Coordinates of C-alpha atoms in Angstrom, one line a residue:
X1 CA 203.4 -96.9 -292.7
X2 CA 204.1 -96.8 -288.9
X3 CA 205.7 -99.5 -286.9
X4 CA 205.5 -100.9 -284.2
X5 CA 207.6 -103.3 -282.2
X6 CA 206.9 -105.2 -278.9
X7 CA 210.4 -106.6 -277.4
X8 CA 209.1 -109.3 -274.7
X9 CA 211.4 -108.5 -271.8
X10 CA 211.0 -110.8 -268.8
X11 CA 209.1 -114.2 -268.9
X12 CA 207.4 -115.4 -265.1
X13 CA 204.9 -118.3 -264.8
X14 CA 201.6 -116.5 -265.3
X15 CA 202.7 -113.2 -267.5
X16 CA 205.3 -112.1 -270.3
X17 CA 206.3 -108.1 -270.0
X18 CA 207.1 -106.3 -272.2
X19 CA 207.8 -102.8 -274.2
X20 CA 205.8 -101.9 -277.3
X21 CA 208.0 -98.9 -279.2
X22 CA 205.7 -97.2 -282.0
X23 CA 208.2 -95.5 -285.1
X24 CA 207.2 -93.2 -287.6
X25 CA 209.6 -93.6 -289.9
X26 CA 213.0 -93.6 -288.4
X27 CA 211.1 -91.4 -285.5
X28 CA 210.1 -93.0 -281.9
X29 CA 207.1 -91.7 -281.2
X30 CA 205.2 -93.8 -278.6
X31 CA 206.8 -96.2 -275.9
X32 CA 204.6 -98.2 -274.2
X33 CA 204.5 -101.5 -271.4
X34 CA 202.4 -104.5 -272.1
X35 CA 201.7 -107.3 -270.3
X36 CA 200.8 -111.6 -272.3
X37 CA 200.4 -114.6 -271.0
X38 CA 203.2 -116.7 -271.3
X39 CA 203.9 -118.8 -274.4
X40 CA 202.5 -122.0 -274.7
X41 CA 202.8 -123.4 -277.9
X42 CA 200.4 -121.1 -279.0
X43 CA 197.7 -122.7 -277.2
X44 CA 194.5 -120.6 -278.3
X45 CA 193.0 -118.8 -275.4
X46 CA 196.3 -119.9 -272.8
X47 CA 199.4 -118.5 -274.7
X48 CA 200.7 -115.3 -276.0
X49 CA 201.5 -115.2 -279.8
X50 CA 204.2 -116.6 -281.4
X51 CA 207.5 -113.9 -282.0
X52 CA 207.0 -113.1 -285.7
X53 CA 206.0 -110.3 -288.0
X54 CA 202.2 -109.4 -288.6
X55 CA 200.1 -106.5 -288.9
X56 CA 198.0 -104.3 -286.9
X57 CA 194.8 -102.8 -288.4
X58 CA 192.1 -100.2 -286.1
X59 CA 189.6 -101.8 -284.5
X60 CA 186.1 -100.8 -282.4
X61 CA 183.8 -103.7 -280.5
X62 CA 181.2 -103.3 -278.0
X63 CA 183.6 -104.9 -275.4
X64 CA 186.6 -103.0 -276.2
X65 CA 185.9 -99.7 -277.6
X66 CA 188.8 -98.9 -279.9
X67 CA 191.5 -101.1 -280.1
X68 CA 193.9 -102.9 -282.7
X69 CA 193.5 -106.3 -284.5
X70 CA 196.8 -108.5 -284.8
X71 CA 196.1 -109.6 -288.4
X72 CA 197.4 -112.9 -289.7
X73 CA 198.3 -114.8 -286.7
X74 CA 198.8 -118.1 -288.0
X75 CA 196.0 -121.1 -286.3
X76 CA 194.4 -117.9 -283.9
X77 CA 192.4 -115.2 -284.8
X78 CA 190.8 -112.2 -282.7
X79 CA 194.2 -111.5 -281.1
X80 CA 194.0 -107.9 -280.1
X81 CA 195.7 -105.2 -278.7
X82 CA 193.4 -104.0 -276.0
X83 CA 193.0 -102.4 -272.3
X84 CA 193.7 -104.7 -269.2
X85 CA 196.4 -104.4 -266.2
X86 CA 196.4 -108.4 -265.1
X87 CA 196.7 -111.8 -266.9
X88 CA 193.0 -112.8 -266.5
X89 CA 192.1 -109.7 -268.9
X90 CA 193.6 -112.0 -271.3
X91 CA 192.6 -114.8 -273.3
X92 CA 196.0 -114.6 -275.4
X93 CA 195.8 -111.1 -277.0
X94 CA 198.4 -108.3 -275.5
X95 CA 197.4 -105.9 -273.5
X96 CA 198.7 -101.8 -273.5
X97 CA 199.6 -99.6 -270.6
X98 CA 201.5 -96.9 -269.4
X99 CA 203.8 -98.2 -266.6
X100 CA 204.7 -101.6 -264.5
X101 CA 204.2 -101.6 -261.2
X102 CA 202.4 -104.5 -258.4
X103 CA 198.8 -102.7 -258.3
X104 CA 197.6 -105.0 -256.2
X105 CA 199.9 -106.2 -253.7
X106 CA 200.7 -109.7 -254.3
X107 CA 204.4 -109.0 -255.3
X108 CA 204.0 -109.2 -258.7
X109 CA 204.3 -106.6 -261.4
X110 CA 201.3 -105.7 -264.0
X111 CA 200.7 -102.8 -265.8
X112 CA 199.0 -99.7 -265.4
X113 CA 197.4 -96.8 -267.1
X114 CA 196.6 -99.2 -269.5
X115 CA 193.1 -97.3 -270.7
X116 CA 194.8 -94.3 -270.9
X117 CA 197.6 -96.1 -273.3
X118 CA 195.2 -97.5 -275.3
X119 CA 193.5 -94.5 -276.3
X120 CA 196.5 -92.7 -277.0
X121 CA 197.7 -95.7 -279.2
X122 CA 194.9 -95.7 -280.6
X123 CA 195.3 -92.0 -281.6
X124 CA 198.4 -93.0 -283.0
X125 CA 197.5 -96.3 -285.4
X126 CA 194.7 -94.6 -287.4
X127 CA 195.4 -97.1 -290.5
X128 CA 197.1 -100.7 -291.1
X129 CA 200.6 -100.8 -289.3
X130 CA 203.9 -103.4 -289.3
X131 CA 204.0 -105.1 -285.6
X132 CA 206.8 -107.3 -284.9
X133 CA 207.5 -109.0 -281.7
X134 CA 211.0 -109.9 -280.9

């Protein structure tokens, strides 16, 4: 079973970045940014998830092509790994890219590439996987 672990590395007002490491065994095989909102007490729809252990299982919607399910998030549900460079392509769920860097201008940092990262993520996590956030 493949893992996957998001460390959460810098906390601002608006967003939560991160890094999302994918192992196959002992083996690094995917490193990835993200971007959350920030936590607030787990406030459906306003707040990234709490830090815990869960599962990630292949997903496809209309909305979001492929993408991954955060299974058993405890008082939330539909929390998904998806596409998305800014906070406002979030309702809570975390979203996958490539890189950081201020796409548009306004001094703060989002991520990009983030299609591109999901797909190939997506490539990757063909079956049910261990996520944890630290």
């Amino acid at each position: 079973m493949k893992r996957l672990i998001l460390t959460r590395l810098k906390k601002e007002e608006d967003r939560t970045l991160g890094r999302l490491l994918v192992f196959s065994g002992l083996d690094l095989i995917a490193n990835f940014t993200t971007l959350e909102l920030p936590f607030k007490n787990n406030e459906r729809g306003n707040s990234s998830i709490l830090s815990a252990f869960y599962y990630v299982e292949p997903r496809t919607s209309e909305r979001f092509k492929k993408h991954l399910h955060v299974v058993g998030v405890p008082g939330r549900d539909y929390i998904l790994i998806h596409a998305g460079n800014w906070p406002k392509d979030t309702n809570g769920c975390i979203l996958v890219g490539s890189g950081f860097n201020d796409i548009d201008g306004d001094g703060k940092i989002e991520i990009m590439g983030s299609r591109k990262a999901l797909n190939h993520l997506t490539e990757i996590i063909t079956e049910k996987a261990e996520l944890i956030i630290l």
